[in-house]
Short mmCIF file of C-alpha atoms in Angstrom, two decimals:
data_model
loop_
_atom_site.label_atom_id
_atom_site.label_comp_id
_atom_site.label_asym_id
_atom_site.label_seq_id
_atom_site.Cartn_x
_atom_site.Cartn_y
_atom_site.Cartn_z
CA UNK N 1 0.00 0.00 0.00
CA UNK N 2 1.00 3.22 -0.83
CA UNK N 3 2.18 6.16 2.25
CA UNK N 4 0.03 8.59 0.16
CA UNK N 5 -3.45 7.22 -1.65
CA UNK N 6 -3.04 8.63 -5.38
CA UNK N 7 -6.56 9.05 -5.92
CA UNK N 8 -7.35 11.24 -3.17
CA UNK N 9 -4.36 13.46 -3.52
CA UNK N 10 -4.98 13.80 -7.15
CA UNK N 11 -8.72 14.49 -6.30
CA UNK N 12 -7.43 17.65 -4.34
CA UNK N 13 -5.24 18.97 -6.70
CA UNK N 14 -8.04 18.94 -9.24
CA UNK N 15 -10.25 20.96 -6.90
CA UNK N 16 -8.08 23.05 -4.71
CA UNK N 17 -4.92 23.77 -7.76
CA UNK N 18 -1.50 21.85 -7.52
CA UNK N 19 0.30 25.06 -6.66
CA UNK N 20 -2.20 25.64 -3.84
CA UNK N 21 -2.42 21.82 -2.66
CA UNK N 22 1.76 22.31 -2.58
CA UNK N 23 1.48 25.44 -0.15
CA UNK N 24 -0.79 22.88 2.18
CA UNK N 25 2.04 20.15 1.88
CA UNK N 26 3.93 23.06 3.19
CA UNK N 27 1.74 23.91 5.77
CA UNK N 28 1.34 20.53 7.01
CA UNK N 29 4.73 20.01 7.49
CA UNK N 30 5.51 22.75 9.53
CA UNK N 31 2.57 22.04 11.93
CA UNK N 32 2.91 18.26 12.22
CA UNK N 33 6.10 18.06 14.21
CA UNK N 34 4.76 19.93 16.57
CA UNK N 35 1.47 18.37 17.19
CA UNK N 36 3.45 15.09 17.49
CA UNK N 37 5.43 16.69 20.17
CA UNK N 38 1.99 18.12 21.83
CA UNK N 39 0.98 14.52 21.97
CA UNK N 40 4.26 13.20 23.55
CA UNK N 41 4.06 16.41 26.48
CA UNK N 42 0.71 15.71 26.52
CA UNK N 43 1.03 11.78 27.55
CA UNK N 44 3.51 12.97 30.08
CA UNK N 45 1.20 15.32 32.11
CA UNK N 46 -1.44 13.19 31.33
CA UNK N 47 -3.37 15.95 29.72
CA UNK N 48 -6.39 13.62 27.69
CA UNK N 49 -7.82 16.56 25.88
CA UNK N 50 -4.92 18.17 24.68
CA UNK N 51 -4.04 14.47 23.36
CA UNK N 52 -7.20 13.75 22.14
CA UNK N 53 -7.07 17.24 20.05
CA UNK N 54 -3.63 17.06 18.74
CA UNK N 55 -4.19 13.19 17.32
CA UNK N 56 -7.85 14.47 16.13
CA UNK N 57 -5.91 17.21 14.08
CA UNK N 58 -3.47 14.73 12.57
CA UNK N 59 -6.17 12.81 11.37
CA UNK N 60 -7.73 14.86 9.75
CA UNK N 61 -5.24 16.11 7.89
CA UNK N 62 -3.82 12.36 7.34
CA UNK N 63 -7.12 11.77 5.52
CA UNK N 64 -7.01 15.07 3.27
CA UNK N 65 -3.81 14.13 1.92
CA UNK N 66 -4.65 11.19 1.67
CA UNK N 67 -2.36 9.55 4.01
CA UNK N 68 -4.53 7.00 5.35
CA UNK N 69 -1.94 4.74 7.42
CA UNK N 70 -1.23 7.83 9.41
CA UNK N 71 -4.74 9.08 10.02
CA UNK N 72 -5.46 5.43 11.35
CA UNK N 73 -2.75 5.58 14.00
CA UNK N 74 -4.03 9.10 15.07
CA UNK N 75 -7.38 7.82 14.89
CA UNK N 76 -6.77 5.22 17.43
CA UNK N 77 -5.08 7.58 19.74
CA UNK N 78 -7.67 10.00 19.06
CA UNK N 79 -9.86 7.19 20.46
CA UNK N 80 -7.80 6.59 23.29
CA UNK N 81 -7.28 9.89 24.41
CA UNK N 82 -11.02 9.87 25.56
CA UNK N 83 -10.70 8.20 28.55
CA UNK N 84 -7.61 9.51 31.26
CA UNK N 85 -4.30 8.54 29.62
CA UNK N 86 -2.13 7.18 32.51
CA UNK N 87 -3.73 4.12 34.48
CA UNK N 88 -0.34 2.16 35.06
CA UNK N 89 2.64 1.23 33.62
CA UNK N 90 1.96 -1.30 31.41
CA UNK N 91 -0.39 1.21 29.93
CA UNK N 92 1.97 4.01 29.18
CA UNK N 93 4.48 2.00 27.94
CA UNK N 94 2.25 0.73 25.10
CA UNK N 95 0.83 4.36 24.15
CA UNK N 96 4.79 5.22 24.24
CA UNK N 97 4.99 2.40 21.36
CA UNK N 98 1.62 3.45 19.67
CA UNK N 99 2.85 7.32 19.45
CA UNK N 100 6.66 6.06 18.27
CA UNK N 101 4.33 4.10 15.51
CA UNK N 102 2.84 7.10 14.63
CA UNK N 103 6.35 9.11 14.59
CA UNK N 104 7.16 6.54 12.36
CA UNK N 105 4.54 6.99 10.32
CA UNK N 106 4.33 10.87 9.74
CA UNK N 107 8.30 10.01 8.82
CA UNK N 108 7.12 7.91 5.75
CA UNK N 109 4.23 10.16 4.74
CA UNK N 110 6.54 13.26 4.83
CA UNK N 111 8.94 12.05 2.95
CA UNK N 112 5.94 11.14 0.31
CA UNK N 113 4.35 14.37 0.19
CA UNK N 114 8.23 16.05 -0.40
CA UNK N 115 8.83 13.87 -3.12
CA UNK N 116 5.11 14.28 -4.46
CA UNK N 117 6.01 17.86 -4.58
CA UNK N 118 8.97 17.62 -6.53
CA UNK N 119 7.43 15.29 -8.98
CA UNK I 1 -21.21 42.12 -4.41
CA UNK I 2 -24.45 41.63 -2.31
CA UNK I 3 -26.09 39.51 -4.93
CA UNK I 4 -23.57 36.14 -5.50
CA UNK I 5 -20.89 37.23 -2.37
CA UNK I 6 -21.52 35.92 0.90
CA UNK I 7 -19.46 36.86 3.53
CA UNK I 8 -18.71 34.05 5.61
CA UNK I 9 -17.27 33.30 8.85
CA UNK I 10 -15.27 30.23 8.47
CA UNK I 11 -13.61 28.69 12.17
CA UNK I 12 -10.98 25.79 12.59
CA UNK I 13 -8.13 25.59 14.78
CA UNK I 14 -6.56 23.11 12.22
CA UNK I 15 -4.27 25.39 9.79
CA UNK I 16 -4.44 22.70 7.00
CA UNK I 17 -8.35 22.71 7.36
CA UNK I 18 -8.47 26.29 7.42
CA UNK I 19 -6.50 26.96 4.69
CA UNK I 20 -7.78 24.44 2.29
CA UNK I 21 -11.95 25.58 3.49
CA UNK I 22 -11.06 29.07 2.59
CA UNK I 23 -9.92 28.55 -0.69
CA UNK I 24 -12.63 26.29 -1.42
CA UNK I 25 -15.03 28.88 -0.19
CA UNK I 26 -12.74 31.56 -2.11
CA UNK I 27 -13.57 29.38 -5.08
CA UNK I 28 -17.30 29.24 -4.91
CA UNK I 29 -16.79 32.88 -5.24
CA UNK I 30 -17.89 34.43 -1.29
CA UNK I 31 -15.80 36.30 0.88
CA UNK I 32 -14.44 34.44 4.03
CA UNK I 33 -12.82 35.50 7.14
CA UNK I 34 -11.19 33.27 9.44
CA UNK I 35 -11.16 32.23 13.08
CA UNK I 36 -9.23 30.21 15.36
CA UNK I 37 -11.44 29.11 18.00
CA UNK I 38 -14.83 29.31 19.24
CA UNK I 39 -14.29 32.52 21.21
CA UNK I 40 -12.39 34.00 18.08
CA UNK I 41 -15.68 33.73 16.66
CA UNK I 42 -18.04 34.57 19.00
CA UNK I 43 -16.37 38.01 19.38
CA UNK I 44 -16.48 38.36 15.69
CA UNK I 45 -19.79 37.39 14.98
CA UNK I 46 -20.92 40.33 17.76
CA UNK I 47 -18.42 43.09 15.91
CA UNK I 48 -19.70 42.25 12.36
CA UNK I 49 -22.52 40.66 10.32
CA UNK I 50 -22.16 37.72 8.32
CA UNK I 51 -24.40 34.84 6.65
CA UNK I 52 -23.31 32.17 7.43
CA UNK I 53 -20.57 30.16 9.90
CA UNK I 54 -18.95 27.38 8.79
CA UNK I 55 -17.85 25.83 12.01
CA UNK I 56 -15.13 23.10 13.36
CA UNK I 57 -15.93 21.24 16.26
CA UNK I 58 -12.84 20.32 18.21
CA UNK I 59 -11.23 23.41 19.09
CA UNK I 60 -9.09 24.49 21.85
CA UNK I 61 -10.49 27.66 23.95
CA UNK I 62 -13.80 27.24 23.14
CA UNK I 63 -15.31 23.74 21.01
CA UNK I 64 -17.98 23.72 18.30
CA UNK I 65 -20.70 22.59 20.43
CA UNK I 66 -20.44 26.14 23.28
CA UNK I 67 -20.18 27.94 19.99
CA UNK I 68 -23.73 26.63 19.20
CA UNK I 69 -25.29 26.70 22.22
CA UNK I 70 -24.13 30.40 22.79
CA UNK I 71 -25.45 31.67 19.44
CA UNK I 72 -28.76 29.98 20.80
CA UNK I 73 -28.74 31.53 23.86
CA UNK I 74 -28.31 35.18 21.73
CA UNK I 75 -31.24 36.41 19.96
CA UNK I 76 -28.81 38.54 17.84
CA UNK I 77 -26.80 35.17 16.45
CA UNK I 78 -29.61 32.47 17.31
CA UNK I 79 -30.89 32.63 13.38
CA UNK I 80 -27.33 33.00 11.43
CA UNK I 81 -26.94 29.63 9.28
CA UNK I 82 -24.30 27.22 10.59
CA UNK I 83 -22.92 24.60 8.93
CA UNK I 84 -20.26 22.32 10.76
CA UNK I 85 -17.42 20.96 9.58
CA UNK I 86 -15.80 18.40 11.34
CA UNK I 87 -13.70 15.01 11.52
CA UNK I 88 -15.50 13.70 14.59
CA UNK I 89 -16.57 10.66 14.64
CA UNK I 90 -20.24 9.67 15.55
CA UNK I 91 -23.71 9.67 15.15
CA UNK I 92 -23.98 11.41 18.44
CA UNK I 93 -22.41 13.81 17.24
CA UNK I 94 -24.54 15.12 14.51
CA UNK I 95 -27.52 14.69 16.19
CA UNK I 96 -26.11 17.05 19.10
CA UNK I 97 -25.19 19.77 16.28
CA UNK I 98 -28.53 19.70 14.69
CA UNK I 99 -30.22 19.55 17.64
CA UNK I 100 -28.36 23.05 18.49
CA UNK I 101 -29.25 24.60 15.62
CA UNK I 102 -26.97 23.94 13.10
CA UNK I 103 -28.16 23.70 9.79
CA UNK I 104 -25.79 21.05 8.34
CA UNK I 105 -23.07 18.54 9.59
CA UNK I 106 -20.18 17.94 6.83
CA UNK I 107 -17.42 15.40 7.84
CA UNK I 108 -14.05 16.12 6.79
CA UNK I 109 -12.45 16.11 4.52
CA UNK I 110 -14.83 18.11 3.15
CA UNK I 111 -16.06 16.98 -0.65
CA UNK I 112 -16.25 20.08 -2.77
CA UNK I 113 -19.10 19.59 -4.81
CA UNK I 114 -21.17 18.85 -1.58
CA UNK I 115 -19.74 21.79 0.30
CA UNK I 116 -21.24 23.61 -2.76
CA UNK I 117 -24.76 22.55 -2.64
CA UNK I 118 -25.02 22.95 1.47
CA UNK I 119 -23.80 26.52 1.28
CA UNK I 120 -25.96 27.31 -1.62
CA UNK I 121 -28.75 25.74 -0.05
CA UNK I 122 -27.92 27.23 3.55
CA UNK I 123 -27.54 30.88 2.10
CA UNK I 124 -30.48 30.44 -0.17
CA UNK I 125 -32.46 29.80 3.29
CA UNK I 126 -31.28 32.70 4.67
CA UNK I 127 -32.02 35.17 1.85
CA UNK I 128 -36.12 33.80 2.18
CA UNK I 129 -35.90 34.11 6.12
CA UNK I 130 -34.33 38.05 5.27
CA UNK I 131 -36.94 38.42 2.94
CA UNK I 132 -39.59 37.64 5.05
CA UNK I 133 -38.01 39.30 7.86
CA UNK I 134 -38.74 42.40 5.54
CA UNK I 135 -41.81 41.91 4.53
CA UNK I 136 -43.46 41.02 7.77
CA UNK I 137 -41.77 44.22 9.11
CA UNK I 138 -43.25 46.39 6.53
CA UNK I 139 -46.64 44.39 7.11
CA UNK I 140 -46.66 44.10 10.71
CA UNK I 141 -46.30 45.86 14.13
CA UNK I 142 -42.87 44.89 15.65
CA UNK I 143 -44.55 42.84 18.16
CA UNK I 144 -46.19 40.72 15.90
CA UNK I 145 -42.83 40.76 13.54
CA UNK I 146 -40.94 39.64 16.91
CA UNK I 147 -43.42 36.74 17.63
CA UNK I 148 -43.09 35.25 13.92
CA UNK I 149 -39.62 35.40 14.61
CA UNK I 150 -39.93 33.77 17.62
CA UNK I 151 -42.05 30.99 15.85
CA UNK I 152 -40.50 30.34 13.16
CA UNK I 153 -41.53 30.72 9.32
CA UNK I 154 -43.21 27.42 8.68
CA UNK I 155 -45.55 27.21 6.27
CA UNK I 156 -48.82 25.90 6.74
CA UNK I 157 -51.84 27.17 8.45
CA UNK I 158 -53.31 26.64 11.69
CA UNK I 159 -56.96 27.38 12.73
CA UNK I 160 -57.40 30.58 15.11
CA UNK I 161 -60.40 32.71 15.92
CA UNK I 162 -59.97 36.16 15.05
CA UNK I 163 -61.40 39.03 12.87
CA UNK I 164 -61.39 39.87 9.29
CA UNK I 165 -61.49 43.67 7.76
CA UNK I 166 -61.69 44.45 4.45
CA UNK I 167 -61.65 48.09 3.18
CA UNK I 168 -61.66 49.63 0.22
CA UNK I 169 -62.09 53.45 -1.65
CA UNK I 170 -65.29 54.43 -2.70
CA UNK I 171 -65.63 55.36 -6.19
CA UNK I 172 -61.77 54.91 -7.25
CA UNK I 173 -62.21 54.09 -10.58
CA UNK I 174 -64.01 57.68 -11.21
CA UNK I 175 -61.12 58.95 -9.12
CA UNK I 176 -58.57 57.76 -10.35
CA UNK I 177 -60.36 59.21 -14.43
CA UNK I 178 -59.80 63.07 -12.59
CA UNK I 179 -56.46 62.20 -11.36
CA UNK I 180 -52.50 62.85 -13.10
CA UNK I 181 -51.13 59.36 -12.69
CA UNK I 182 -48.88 60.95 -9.72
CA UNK I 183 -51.42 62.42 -7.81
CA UNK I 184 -53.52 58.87 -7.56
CA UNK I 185 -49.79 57.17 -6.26
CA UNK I 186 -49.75 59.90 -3.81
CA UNK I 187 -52.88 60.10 -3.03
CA UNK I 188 -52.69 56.33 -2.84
CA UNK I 189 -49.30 56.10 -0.86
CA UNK I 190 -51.09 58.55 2.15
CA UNK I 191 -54.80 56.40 2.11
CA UNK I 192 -51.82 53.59 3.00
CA UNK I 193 -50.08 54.68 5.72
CA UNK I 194 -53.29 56.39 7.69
CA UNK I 195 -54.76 52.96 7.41
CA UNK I 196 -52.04 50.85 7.91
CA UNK I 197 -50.73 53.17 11.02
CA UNK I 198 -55.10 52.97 12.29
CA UNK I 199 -54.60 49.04 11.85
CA UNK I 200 -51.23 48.44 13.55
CA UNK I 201 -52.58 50.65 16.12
CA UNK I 202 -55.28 48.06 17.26
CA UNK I 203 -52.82 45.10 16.55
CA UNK I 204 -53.94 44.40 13.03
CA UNK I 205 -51.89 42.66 10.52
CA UNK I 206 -52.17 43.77 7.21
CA UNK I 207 -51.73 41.39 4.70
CA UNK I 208 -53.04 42.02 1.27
CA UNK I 209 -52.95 44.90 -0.57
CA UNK I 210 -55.32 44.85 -4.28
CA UNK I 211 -55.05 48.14 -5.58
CA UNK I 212 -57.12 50.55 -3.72
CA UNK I 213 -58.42 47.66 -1.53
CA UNK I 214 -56.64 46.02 1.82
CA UNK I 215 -57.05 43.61 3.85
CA UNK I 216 -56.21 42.83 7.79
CA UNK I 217 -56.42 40.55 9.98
CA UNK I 218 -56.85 40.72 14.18
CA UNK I 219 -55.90 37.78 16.24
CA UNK I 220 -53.31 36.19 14.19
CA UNK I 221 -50.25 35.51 13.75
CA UNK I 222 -50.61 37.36 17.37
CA UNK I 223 -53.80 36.24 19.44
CA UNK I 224 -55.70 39.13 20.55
CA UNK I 225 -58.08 39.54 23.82
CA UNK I 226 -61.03 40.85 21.92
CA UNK I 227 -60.38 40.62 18.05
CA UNK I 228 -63.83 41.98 16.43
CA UNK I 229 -63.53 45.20 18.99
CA UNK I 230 -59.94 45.51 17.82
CA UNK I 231 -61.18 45.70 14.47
CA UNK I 232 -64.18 47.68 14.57
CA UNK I 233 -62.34 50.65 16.88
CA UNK I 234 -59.46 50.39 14.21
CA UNK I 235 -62.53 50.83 11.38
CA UNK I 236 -63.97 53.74 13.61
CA UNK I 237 -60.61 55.23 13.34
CA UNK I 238 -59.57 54.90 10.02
CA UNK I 239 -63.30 56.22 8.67
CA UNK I 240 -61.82 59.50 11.20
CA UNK I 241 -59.01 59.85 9.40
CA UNK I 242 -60.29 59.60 6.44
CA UNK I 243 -62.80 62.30 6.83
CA UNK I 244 -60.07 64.36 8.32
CA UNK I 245 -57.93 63.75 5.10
CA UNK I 246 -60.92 64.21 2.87
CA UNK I 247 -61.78 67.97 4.27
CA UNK I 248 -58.06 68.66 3.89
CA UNK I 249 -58.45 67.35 0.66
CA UNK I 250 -61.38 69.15 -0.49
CA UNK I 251 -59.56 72.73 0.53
CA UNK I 252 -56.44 72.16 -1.22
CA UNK I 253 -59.52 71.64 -4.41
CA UNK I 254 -59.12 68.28 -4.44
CA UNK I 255 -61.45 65.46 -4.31
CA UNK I 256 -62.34 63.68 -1.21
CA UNK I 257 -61.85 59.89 -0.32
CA UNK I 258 -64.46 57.74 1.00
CA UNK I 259 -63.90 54.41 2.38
CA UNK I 260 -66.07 51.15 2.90
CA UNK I 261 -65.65 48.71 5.46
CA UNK I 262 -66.32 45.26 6.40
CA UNK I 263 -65.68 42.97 9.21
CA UNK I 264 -66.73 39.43 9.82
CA UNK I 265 -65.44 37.34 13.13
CA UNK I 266 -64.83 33.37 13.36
CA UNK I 267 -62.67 31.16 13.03
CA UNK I 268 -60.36 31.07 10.09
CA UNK I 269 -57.19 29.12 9.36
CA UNK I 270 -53.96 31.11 8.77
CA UNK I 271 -50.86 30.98 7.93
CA UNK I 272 -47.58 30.90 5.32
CA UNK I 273 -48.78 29.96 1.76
CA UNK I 274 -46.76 29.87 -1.14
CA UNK I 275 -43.77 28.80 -2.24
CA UNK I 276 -40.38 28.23 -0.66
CA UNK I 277 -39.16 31.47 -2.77
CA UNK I 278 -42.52 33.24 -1.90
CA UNK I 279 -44.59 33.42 0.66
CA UNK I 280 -46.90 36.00 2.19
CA UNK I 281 -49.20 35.32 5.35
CA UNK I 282 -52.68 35.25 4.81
CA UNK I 283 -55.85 33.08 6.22
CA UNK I 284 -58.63 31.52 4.28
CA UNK I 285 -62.37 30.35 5.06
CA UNK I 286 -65.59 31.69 5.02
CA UNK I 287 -65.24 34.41 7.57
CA UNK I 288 -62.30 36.04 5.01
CA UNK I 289 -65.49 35.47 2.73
CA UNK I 290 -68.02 37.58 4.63
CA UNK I 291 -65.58 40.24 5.75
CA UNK I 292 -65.12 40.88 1.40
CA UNK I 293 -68.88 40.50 0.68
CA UNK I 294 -69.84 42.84 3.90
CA UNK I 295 -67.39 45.36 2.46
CA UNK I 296 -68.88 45.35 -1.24
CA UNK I 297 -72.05 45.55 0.61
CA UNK I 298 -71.55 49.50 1.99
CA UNK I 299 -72.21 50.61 -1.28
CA UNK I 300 -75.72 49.38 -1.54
CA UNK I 301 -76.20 50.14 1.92
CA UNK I 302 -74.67 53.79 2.21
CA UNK I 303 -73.06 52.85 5.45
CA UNK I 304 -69.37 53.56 6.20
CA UNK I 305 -68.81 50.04 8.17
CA UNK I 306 -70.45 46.66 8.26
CA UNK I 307 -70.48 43.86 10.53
CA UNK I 308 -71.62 40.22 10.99
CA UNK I 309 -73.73 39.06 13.78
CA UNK I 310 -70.44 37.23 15.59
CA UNK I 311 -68.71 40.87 15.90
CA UNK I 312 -71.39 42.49 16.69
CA UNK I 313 -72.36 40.05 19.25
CA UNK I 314 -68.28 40.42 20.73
CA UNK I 315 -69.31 43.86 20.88
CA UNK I 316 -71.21 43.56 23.92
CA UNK I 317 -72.68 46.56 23.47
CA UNK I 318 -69.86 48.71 24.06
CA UNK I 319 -70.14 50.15 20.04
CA UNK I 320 -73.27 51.60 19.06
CA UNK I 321 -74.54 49.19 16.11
CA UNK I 322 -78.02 49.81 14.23
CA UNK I 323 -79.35 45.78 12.75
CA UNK I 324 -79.85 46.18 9.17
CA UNK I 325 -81.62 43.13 8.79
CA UNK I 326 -80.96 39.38 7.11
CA UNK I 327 -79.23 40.72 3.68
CA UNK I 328 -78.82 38.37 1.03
CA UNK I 329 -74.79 38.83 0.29
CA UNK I 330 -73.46 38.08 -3.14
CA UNK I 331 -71.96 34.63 -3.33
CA UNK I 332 -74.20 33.45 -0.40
CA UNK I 333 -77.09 30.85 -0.46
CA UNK I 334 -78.60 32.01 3.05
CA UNK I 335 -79.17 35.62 4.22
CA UNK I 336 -77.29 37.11 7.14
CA UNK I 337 -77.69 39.48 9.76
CA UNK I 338 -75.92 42.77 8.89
CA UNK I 339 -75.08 45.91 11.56
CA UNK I 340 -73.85 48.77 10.51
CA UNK I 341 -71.31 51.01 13.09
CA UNK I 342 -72.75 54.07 14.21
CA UNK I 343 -70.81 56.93 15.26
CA UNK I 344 -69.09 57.11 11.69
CA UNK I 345 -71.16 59.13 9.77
#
């Protein structure tokens, strides 16, 4: 499976204009790392709606681009960040995993969308 | 601008979202301005007007869902268009947008062609509630204009008791035969406001207008304590002014107006008719009947104002009223009672 779904990304250029849908790529880039790091502070202090917000945000713009791997992940911790996101050490150490998956993740679909914008 | 341009409020706390709403707004070809958060907005919908809000849901500061149930809460806001734009998941969800007032729910990402027809449709709605806004304000007292708001434009009637006046200007047509086309427009435009300003007085609606001839009706959409007295003091008062007007009139060398008047009391359904792009309030039924054949009827009878037998009877008394006898109306198989108003001659 592809990091970026063709269709949907070619869908938006159509509509929104390739130069414009660039300028978003751009956009989206410079906003991502830092909601990734709002989720990381956010598991720390054990802040659920901050978490739930930041992951809500990168799935939503996971699914505009089209990256639907990535919007899955933060889908899932979107989920999870409705109920209170420390309850014991087993726990945290598997959202730890989940949000280094989603790290992961945003690495690939970056990378995509770059390379997508040189093309 | 005004015609195609809407100006729209557009509020997301997701750059990516707002960026890519706005220029799909900027492409349907309306003006946007953008927001942050929920408070963002709220401040900006009380400094400016707009048409309509397009509206995220999860938002820092303030969410989508106190956005809606503040713009409830403010009579100023509660009837601006919203449709809400979100990625949240959930039946429950939508239901708890609509159920504060929003107009539409569109998950994101948002599909183009569908963000199209909901604003279209959404702005389209708003242009008929503005335009009957208007029109009830030029037809109505503000109290009555306040309660439709209040209520809602549905259309549709609903059966109330209340009273029926028709009036009209004696011998127009010869009138109008003496007249410069301006003179019967002003002469017209001044008969209007004295009766519309007698008829608003006394809580009257009114809601036709056929030439020289009007009609009103007490008791709805507002109910009224005593309809038919409403009615007949607002008939005592526009004959007054009339004959006021007329001697006025008839010393400037022109020629006097005369009006006839009838009134009929029962119950009648009203409402909205007409279409979605149209629609005027009105009622129907036979007492809407008797009111227009008890007007046509002061002719023949060389009385000022008529009444049925149910107004007459609400009366108690307190009007003067002379019987006239069962007359057989035009348009009716039986004969009824007719009274004519004293104290207007």
């Amino acid at each position: 499976m592809n990091v970026i779904d063709a269709q949907i990304f070619t869908e938006l250029q159509d509509s929104a204009g390739a130069d414009f849908v660039a300028e978003l790529v751009q956009t989206f880039l410079e906003d991502a790392p830092g909601l990734l790091q709002t989720l990381r502070q956010a598991h720390m202090s054990g802040d659920a709606a901050g978490f739930r917000r930041a992951a809500h945000t990168l799935k939503s713009n996971g699914n505009t681009f089209g990256a639907l791997h990535l919007a899955e992940l933060a889908r899932e911790l979107e989920q999870r960040g409705q109920q209170p996101l420390s309850t014991g050490e087993a726990d945290d150490a598997e959202l730890a995993a989940r949000l280094q998956n989603l790290e992961q993740a945003y690495a690939h679909c970056a990378a995509a969308l770059r390379s997508l914008g040189h093309a | 601008m005004r015609d195609d341009a809407a100006r729209l409020l557009l509020v997301d706390d997701n750059r990516v979202n707002r960026l890519l709403l706005a220029r799909q707004l900027g492409q349907l070809g309306h003006q946007t301005e953008l927001a942050e958060n929920g408070r963002e907005a709220l401040r900006m919908l009380r400094e400016r007007r707009y048409d309509l809000l397009v509206l995220d849901i999860e938002m820092p500061e303030m969410d989508g869902f106190e956005v809606l149930s503040r713009m409830l809460e403010d009579p100023e806001l509660r009837e601006l268009p919203v449709i809400v734009t979100s990625a949240l998941e959930g039946l429950a969800n939508v239901v708890r947008c609509i159920e504060l007032g929003a107009e539409d729910y569109l998950s994101k990402p948002v599909n183009p062609v569908l963000l199209k027809a909901r604003i279209g449709a959404s702005l389209e709605k708003k242009r008929l509630r503005d335009a009957q806004r208007e029109l009830v304000s030029r037809f109505a007292t503000l109290e009555v204009a306040q309660d439709l708001e209040r209520s809602g434009f549905s259309l549709g009637g609903r059966r109330v008791h209340g009273a029926v006046l028709f009036c009209d200007i004696r011998g127009f047509t010869g009138l109008v035969e003496t007249l410069a086309p301006e003179q019967v427009i002003e002469l017209l435009n001044t008969y209007y406001t004295l009766m519309f300003d007698a008829i608003s007085g006394m809580g009257g609606v009114v809601n036709q207008i056929i030439g020289d001839g009007l009609m009103a009706i007490f008791g709805a959409p507002l109910p009224l304590e005593q309809p038919a007295a409403a009615a007949v003091a607002a008939a005592l008062e526009m004959v007054a002014m009339m004959e006021q007007f007329s001697r006025e009139q008839l010393a400037a060398g022109l020629p006097p107006l005369r009006i006839g008047i009838g009134i009929a009391s029962g119950d009648m359904v009203a409402g909205y008719t007409g279409t979605q792009q149209r629609a005027t309030y009105t009622c129907v039924g036979d007492t809407v009947n008797l009111a227009a054949r008890l007007e046509a009827h002061t002719k023949e009878a060389g009385r000022a104002i008529l009444i049925d037998a149910a107004t007459q009877l609400a009366l108690q008394g307190q009007v003067p009223t002379e019987a006239l006898g069962p007359v057989l109306l035009k348009g009716k198989a039986a004969a009824v009672e007719v009274y004519a108003v004293l104290g207007d001659r």
